[in-house]
């Protein structure tokens, strides 16, 4: 018998009506045995996410301020769900423990994790599934990375003992037992870890869109959805801001060859997007699979005549970044110019130091840092087989009067990255989308 692990995002569990839909989805197939919930998300556009409220509570408590108003709003969210579902369940004891701990100085991670913890308790009661606390089965190492070895042994054994279970997403335990969360959106990672530990046949990631779209639906109206995408393509797109799935959620399942199916809770019969280890290029009739982008980058541009002939020039520049603990995103260069693309926020407080060090170590003609850059990634496994894709990208941008600040084509011919001014980000995305999709 096949085994499916399902993760439901915040909007899929935002209120009782959604809990009902989720229960129908889970019960529709007996293979759907393990469920990973997020904290309640937004019910409508201006609504608050419980996770954000918990962070806010913790911040207030840390300043010695009163948390009762916000904490009350959190409790109400859960109590409304419990009441409307008619569950014989009270979380009042849990609420008072959490409130005391937050007031007693508990950290951000503890506070935020309670969003999924409480939602997991409700979902397990509603589905009649066992509850497995992620604190007891998902482990981090001292450096904050996942302790895969320990997690897969302990979680794998726990899942074997439960025919059906709910494992809350987003958090686990540090070696000393204290709570630690993944970064925002991290329930996707828990879902992938549970799928791997359970040896699932498929990891179903249920959200509020019918799969991965070719571009951000908040920018492109009704974008086409992607039927099949490879892990590699998805990683490029999620890293560049297509946030449907947390960028780190791919690793646990990729290693085990488990496909991910992105599905829409509000339209369960839609096929969604299947994310697979490899796909036959001939299966895709489009040259590009998707486009994504992000703002908030800076270009450090270093000029020096005959730079290309100078041994060790690039290494010295990168050393400056390494010493200052800055990672770089791209490194497009020409004969006399080297550009390093970095995240702007990583430069904070370090600009002078970096410029000084680059001057000292490389004796350049000029060094400037240009902020306000957006990067766009045009991604597609079909690009290898088609001529002139880059030319089409550039022509479409030129027609939209977008000035290109940087170009980098990955050596795998899976992507083309362009850097533009942030003010050109939206027109650039639209221009490329229209060129390839319309
Ligand atoms: P969840 O709460 O279910 O984890 P997220 O909000 O994390 O959901 O991710 C789903 C959202 O991702 C969509 O509602 C959509 O606004 C956004 N999104 C960004 N890029 C894309 C894309 N390329 N395709 C689909 N959705 C996208
Ligand atoms: N609730 C957490 C967040 O808002 C984790 C998640 O939803 O995946 O980031
Ligand atoms: Mg998410």
XYZ file of C-alpha atoms and ligand atoms in Angstrom:
475
model
C 0.000 0.000 0.000
C 1.271 3.461 -0.864
C 1.899 6.040 1.795
C 1.290 9.759 1.516
C 2.444 12.582 3.742
C 0.406 15.781 3.592
C 1.447 19.251 4.682
C -1.211 21.949 4.977
C -0.190 25.601 4.918
C -1.535 28.349 7.138
C -4.319 29.504 4.853
C -5.480 25.878 4.524
C -5.995 25.747 8.295
C -7.022 29.312 9.014
C -10.559 28.567 10.237
C -13.058 25.793 10.956
C -14.372 25.741 7.384
C -10.887 24.953 6.141
C -10.398 22.289 8.816
C -13.458 20.561 7.386
C -12.074 20.638 3.863
C -8.734 19.363 5.130
C -10.403 16.463 6.938
C -12.287 15.537 3.741
C -9.036 15.558 1.797
C -7.209 13.419 4.364
C -10.052 10.918 4.647
C -10.498 10.622 0.888
C -7.542 8.224 0.607
C -6.397 5.678 3.152
C -2.786 6.195 2.035
C -2.944 9.683 3.553
C -1.543 8.687 6.936
C 0.671 11.483 8.203
C -0.301 15.132 8.311
C 1.876 18.164 9.000
C -0.029 21.362 9.843
C 1.098 25.008 9.860
C -0.235 27.594 12.285
C -3.510 29.316 11.339
C -2.797 31.798 8.564
C -4.813 34.651 7.131
C -8.562 34.186 6.630
C -8.759 37.314 4.497
C -6.252 39.750 3.062
C -5.912 42.085 6.059
C -6.046 39.285 8.637
C -3.191 38.404 11.004
C -1.175 35.188 10.910
C -1.001 33.502 14.297
C 2.761 33.097 13.879
C 3.143 36.868 13.507
C 1.007 37.430 16.605
C 3.184 35.037 18.596
C 6.355 36.826 17.518
C 4.731 40.119 18.495
C 3.769 38.741 21.919
C 7.281 37.570 22.599
C 8.713 40.950 21.548
C 6.321 42.801 23.873
C 7.116 40.487 26.778
C 10.845 40.992 26.184
C 10.275 44.740 26.615
C 8.348 44.119 29.805
C 5.067 45.163 28.188
C 1.611 43.709 28.572
C 0.743 40.858 26.170
C -2.854 40.187 27.144
C -4.484 41.894 24.187
C -2.487 40.052 21.523
C -2.391 36.814 23.470
C -6.160 36.969 23.813
C -6.486 37.322 20.043
C -4.365 34.207 19.566
C -6.460 32.157 22.016
C -9.629 33.337 20.298
C -8.419 32.110 16.911
C -8.009 28.589 18.295
C -11.139 28.650 20.430
C -13.241 29.750 17.449
C -11.995 26.768 15.464
C -12.618 24.352 18.356
C -16.111 25.688 18.971
C -17.174 25.778 15.342
C -15.963 22.221 14.834
C -17.866 21.174 17.952
C -14.803 19.499 19.415
C -14.685 18.243 22.961
C -11.278 19.801 23.538
C -9.956 22.562 25.761
C -6.598 24.231 25.203
C -6.944 26.502 28.243
C -4.199 24.703 30.194
C -1.895 24.898 27.176
C -2.654 28.605 26.782
C -1.727 29.391 30.382
C 1.546 27.434 30.189
C 2.479 29.270 26.977
C 1.496 32.660 28.387
C 3.561 32.090 31.547
C 6.565 30.943 29.558
C 6.448 33.925 27.200
C 6.097 36.306 30.140
C 8.907 34.415 31.869
C 11.342 35.250 29.068
C 10.959 32.354 26.621
C 12.650 33.093 23.285
C 11.265 33.823 19.822
C 11.534 30.246 18.616
C 9.548 28.846 21.503
C 6.822 31.448 21.081
C 6.506 31.026 17.304
C 6.487 27.226 17.486
C 3.332 27.224 19.601
C 1.328 28.235 16.538
C 1.840 24.870 14.861
C 1.830 22.994 18.183
C -1.677 24.180 19.118
C -3.023 23.775 15.599
C -1.598 20.242 15.567
C -3.447 19.406 18.774
C -6.743 20.581 17.269
C -6.165 18.784 13.976
C -5.243 15.500 15.663
C -8.380 15.680 17.820
C -10.537 16.481 14.800
C -9.088 13.758 12.565
C -8.802 11.218 15.396
C -5.100 10.851 14.558
C -2.293 10.448 17.123
C -0.285 13.565 17.970
C 3.497 13.367 17.721
C 5.185 16.464 19.146
C 7.917 17.615 16.748
C 10.048 18.570 19.758
C 10.503 14.861 20.459
C 11.264 13.707 16.908
C 12.910 16.544 14.923
C 16.401 17.492 16.068
C 18.813 20.293 15.345
C 22.557 20.293 15.850
C 24.328 22.884 17.975
C 24.978 24.996 14.849
C 21.241 25.150 14.088
C 21.271 22.784 11.110
C 19.067 19.702 11.039
C 20.513 16.651 12.789
C 19.367 14.326 10.021
C 20.856 11.189 11.439
C 19.137 11.462 14.789
C 15.900 12.809 13.295
C 15.420 10.029 10.767
C 16.119 7.282 13.312
C 13.827 8.686 16.029
C 11.100 10.054 13.743
C 11.151 6.920 11.552
C 10.657 4.714 14.628
C 7.884 6.941 15.985
C 5.962 6.875 12.696
C 6.147 3.104 12.575
C 4.238 3.013 15.842
C 1.367 5.135 14.584
C -0.985 4.135 11.790
C -2.048 7.782 11.501
C -0.452 10.843 13.029
C -0.280 14.613 13.062
C 3.216 16.092 13.409
C 3.224 19.895 13.770
C 5.471 21.718 11.327
C 8.116 24.427 11.696
C 9.990 23.348 14.845
C 12.119 20.768 16.596
C 14.551 20.561 19.491
C 18.125 21.668 20.046
C 20.561 19.214 21.682
C 19.597 20.630 25.104
C 15.906 19.994 24.380
C 14.954 23.643 23.890
C 12.737 24.552 20.958
C 14.158 25.779 17.682
C 12.266 26.709 14.526
C 13.218 26.585 10.885
C 13.143 29.901 9.044
C 9.744 31.348 8.041
C 7.641 29.015 5.946
C 9.514 26.092 7.483
C 6.544 23.738 7.887
C 7.310 22.772 4.294
C 10.630 21.419 5.555
C 8.990 19.413 8.341
C 6.624 17.913 5.768
C 9.579 16.855 3.631
C 11.376 15.372 6.631
C 8.303 13.396 7.677
C 7.862 12.157 4.090
C 11.452 10.988 4.027
C 11.326 9.374 7.485
C 8.093 7.571 6.624
C 9.450 6.375 3.272
C 6.450 8.029 1.626
C 5.576 7.477 -2.020
C 4.618 11.091 -2.359
C 4.775 14.322 -0.391
C 1.576 16.324 -0.920
C 2.027 19.999 -0.125
C -1.430 21.591 0.159
C -1.633 25.347 -0.221
C -3.906 28.064 -1.608
C -2.891 27.933 -5.284
C -3.390 25.189 -7.866
C 0.286 24.430 -8.109
C 3.393 26.277 -8.969
C 2.700 29.055 -11.440
C 5.065 30.173 -14.153
C 5.320 33.519 -12.342
C 4.193 35.098 -9.099
C 0.381 35.387 -9.281
C 0.579 38.600 -7.271
C 2.348 40.235 -10.229
C 1.106 38.360 -13.289
C -2.640 37.985 -13.559
C -3.713 34.348 -13.897
C -0.316 32.908 -14.751
C -0.153 29.461 -16.338
C 0.519 26.707 -13.847
C 3.389 24.273 -14.245
C 2.459 20.578 -14.627
C 5.873 19.051 -14.057
C 9.018 20.684 -12.733
C 12.348 19.159 -11.699
C 13.853 19.649 -8.251
C 16.682 21.637 -9.832
C 14.370 24.057 -11.608
C 12.252 24.436 -8.521
C 15.258 25.183 -6.388
C 16.304 27.954 -8.772
C 12.807 29.421 -8.721
C 12.215 29.138 -4.974
C 15.599 30.580 -4.173
C 14.718 33.531 -6.366
C 11.520 34.273 -4.543
C 8.848 31.901 -5.847
C 7.866 31.190 -2.292
C 5.252 28.500 -2.781
C 7.591 26.007 -1.162
C 10.427 26.749 1.269
C 13.676 26.493 -0.670
C 15.134 23.969 1.800
C 12.136 21.641 1.649
C 13.548 19.968 -1.412
C 16.636 18.344 0.104
C 15.067 15.677 2.351
C 12.791 14.320 -0.367
C 15.210 14.720 -3.245
C 17.728 12.462 -1.521
C 15.059 9.761 -1.308
C 13.592 10.348 -4.781
C 10.164 11.197 -3.360
C 8.113 13.429 -5.670
C 6.273 16.456 -4.269
C 2.785 17.339 -5.413
C 1.731 20.947 -4.813
C -2.061 20.894 -4.421
C -4.804 23.420 -3.814
C -6.882 22.890 -0.654
C -9.627 25.035 -2.158
C -9.691 23.017 -5.392
C -8.604 19.480 -4.449
C -9.374 17.943 -7.827
C -6.967 20.234 -9.687
C -3.843 18.302 -10.648
C -1.429 20.834 -9.217
C 2.289 20.693 -9.882
C 4.387 17.555 -9.696
C 7.997 18.093 -8.634
C 10.185 15.224 -9.782
C 13.871 14.223 -9.648
C 14.298 14.308 -13.428
C 11.971 14.924 -16.319
C 12.257 14.107 -19.958
C 12.946 17.406 -21.747
C 10.865 16.318 -24.669
C 7.866 16.178 -22.360
C 7.895 19.917 -22.016
C 6.665 21.981 -24.878
C 7.753 25.257 -23.346
C 11.275 26.589 -23.439
C 11.039 28.099 -20.016
C 9.446 26.535 -16.975
C 9.114 29.631 -14.839
C 10.323 33.102 -13.932
C 10.984 34.402 -10.442
C 12.696 37.371 -8.925
C 13.698 39.214 -5.802
C 14.629 42.732 -4.833
C 17.243 43.780 -2.295
C 20.553 43.136 -4.035
C 23.690 45.220 -4.492
C 26.389 45.083 -7.146
C 29.960 45.596 -6.008
C 31.685 46.600 -9.201
C 35.489 46.611 -9.361
C 37.351 48.030 -12.327
C 40.982 47.624 -13.187
C 42.733 47.661 -16.535
C 44.147 44.270 -17.485
C 42.448 42.660 -14.505
C 42.081 39.447 -16.478
C 45.861 39.046 -16.696
C 46.405 39.557 -12.981
C 46.824 36.280 -11.150
C 44.709 35.848 -8.022
C 42.650 39.041 -8.489
C 39.281 37.330 -8.085
C 40.483 35.307 -5.163
C 41.580 38.434 -3.290
C 38.190 40.085 -3.804
C 36.326 37.009 -2.628
C 38.628 36.717 0.352
C 37.513 40.167 1.489
C 33.913 38.967 1.390
C 34.755 35.750 3.185
C 36.583 37.512 5.991
C 33.544 39.786 6.401
C 31.192 36.786 6.349
C 29.333 37.872 3.229
C 28.216 35.271 0.733
C 27.933 36.207 -2.912
C 25.104 35.347 -5.286
C 26.635 35.881 -8.720
C 29.956 36.800 -10.173
C 29.706 38.089 -13.722
C 33.016 39.464 -15.021
C 34.628 40.908 -18.115
C 38.235 41.677 -19.035
C 38.556 44.791 -16.920
C 35.538 44.600 -14.621
C 34.474 42.193 -11.944
C 31.004 42.393 -10.445
C 29.953 40.668 -7.282
C 26.241 40.478 -6.525
C 25.390 40.308 -2.838
C 22.299 40.747 -0.701
C 22.154 44.382 0.393
C 21.301 43.586 4.000
C 24.481 41.511 4.315
C 26.501 44.682 3.688
C 25.011 46.524 6.641
C 27.708 48.042 8.828
C 30.462 46.559 6.667
C 30.560 48.793 3.604
C 33.574 50.924 4.539
C 35.550 47.928 5.715
C 34.913 46.038 2.501
C 35.750 48.936 0.225
C 38.957 49.649 2.166
C 40.033 46.018 2.057
C 39.336 45.669 -1.676
C 41.370 48.815 -2.331
C 44.216 47.587 -0.188
C 44.373 44.084 -1.615
C 43.689 44.682 -5.308
C 44.724 48.281 -6.046
C 41.804 48.794 -8.450
C 41.024 51.793 -10.671
C 37.541 52.062 -9.154
C 35.194 50.274 -6.786
C 31.542 51.188 -6.375
C 28.610 49.612 -4.640
C 25.319 50.024 -6.461
C 22.214 49.261 -4.365
C 18.597 48.794 -5.379
C 19.073 45.861 -7.730
C 16.427 43.236 -8.458
C 17.386 39.857 -9.869
C 15.175 37.835 -12.174
C 15.744 34.181 -12.924
C 14.414 32.743 -16.143
C 14.481 29.003 -15.555
C 13.822 26.071 -17.860
C 15.169 22.640 -18.659
C 13.932 23.216 -22.211
C 16.450 26.040 -22.787
C 19.303 23.653 -23.597
C 17.506 22.591 -26.740
C 16.412 25.902 -28.067
C 18.494 28.595 -29.679
C 18.241 32.257 -28.908
C 16.506 32.171 -25.542
C 18.843 34.775 -24.070
C 18.300 37.018 -27.090
C 14.537 36.794 -26.592
C 14.913 37.731 -22.911
C 17.026 40.769 -23.745
C 14.884 41.916 -26.642
C 11.739 41.708 -24.564
C 13.382 43.808 -21.848
C 14.645 46.345 -24.366
C 11.146 46.676 -25.817
C 9.832 47.378 -22.321
C 12.570 50.039 -21.902
C 14.187 48.085 -19.079
C 17.883 48.709 -18.662
C 19.818 45.508 -17.874
C 22.446 45.981 -15.162
C 23.800 42.469 -15.061
C 23.547 39.183 -16.929
C 24.606 35.752 -15.756
C 23.848 32.525 -17.531
C 24.252 29.397 -15.429
C 26.690 26.920 -16.967
C 24.034 24.216 -16.768
C 21.924 26.209 -19.244
C 19.059 25.847 -16.844
C 18.744 29.526 -16.122
C 19.459 33.042 -17.216
C 19.761 35.631 -14.459
C 19.315 39.320 -15.178
C 19.820 42.202 -12.789
C 17.690 45.332 -13.219
C 16.909 48.427 -11.169
C 14.303 47.633 -8.517
C 11.907 50.103 -10.103
C 12.043 47.989 -13.275
C 11.353 44.716 -11.503
C 7.638 44.402 -12.226
C 7.808 45.620 -15.862
C 10.755 43.271 -16.453
C 8.906 40.257 -15.079
C 5.839 41.072 -17.160
C 7.894 41.602 -20.308
C 9.663 38.242 -20.024
C 6.443 36.415 -19.130
C 4.611 37.886 -22.113
C 7.480 37.048 -24.444
C 7.490 33.347 -23.578
C 4.006 32.566 -22.426
C 1.445 34.721 -24.155
P 1.261 28.172 2.647
O 0.758 29.061 3.727
O 0.268 27.189 2.160
O 2.579 27.558 2.984
P 2.529 30.204 1.042
O 1.909 31.534 1.229
O 3.811 29.910 1.738
O 1.438 29.101 1.373
O 2.745 29.923 -0.521
C 1.697 30.052 -1.449
C 1.714 31.444 -2.067
O 2.898 31.609 -2.849
C 0.618 31.709 -3.059
O -0.555 32.125 -2.416
C 1.221 32.802 -3.936
O 0.785 34.081 -3.518
C 2.715 32.727 -3.696
N 3.519 32.535 -4.923
C 4.681 33.184 -5.226
N 5.190 32.763 -6.377
C 4.346 31.821 -6.854
C 4.335 30.999 -8.013
N 5.305 31.052 -8.928
N 3.314 30.126 -8.150
C 2.331 30.040 -7.224
N 2.291 30.783 -6.109
C 3.273 31.673 -5.915
N 3.883 29.352 10.612
C 5.232 29.523 10.143
C 5.343 30.813 9.347
O 4.394 31.565 9.275
C 5.732 28.340 9.370
C 4.936 27.988 8.136
O 3.820 28.462 7.958
O 5.432 27.178 7.350
O 6.386 31.108 8.837
Mg 4.493 28.379 2.985
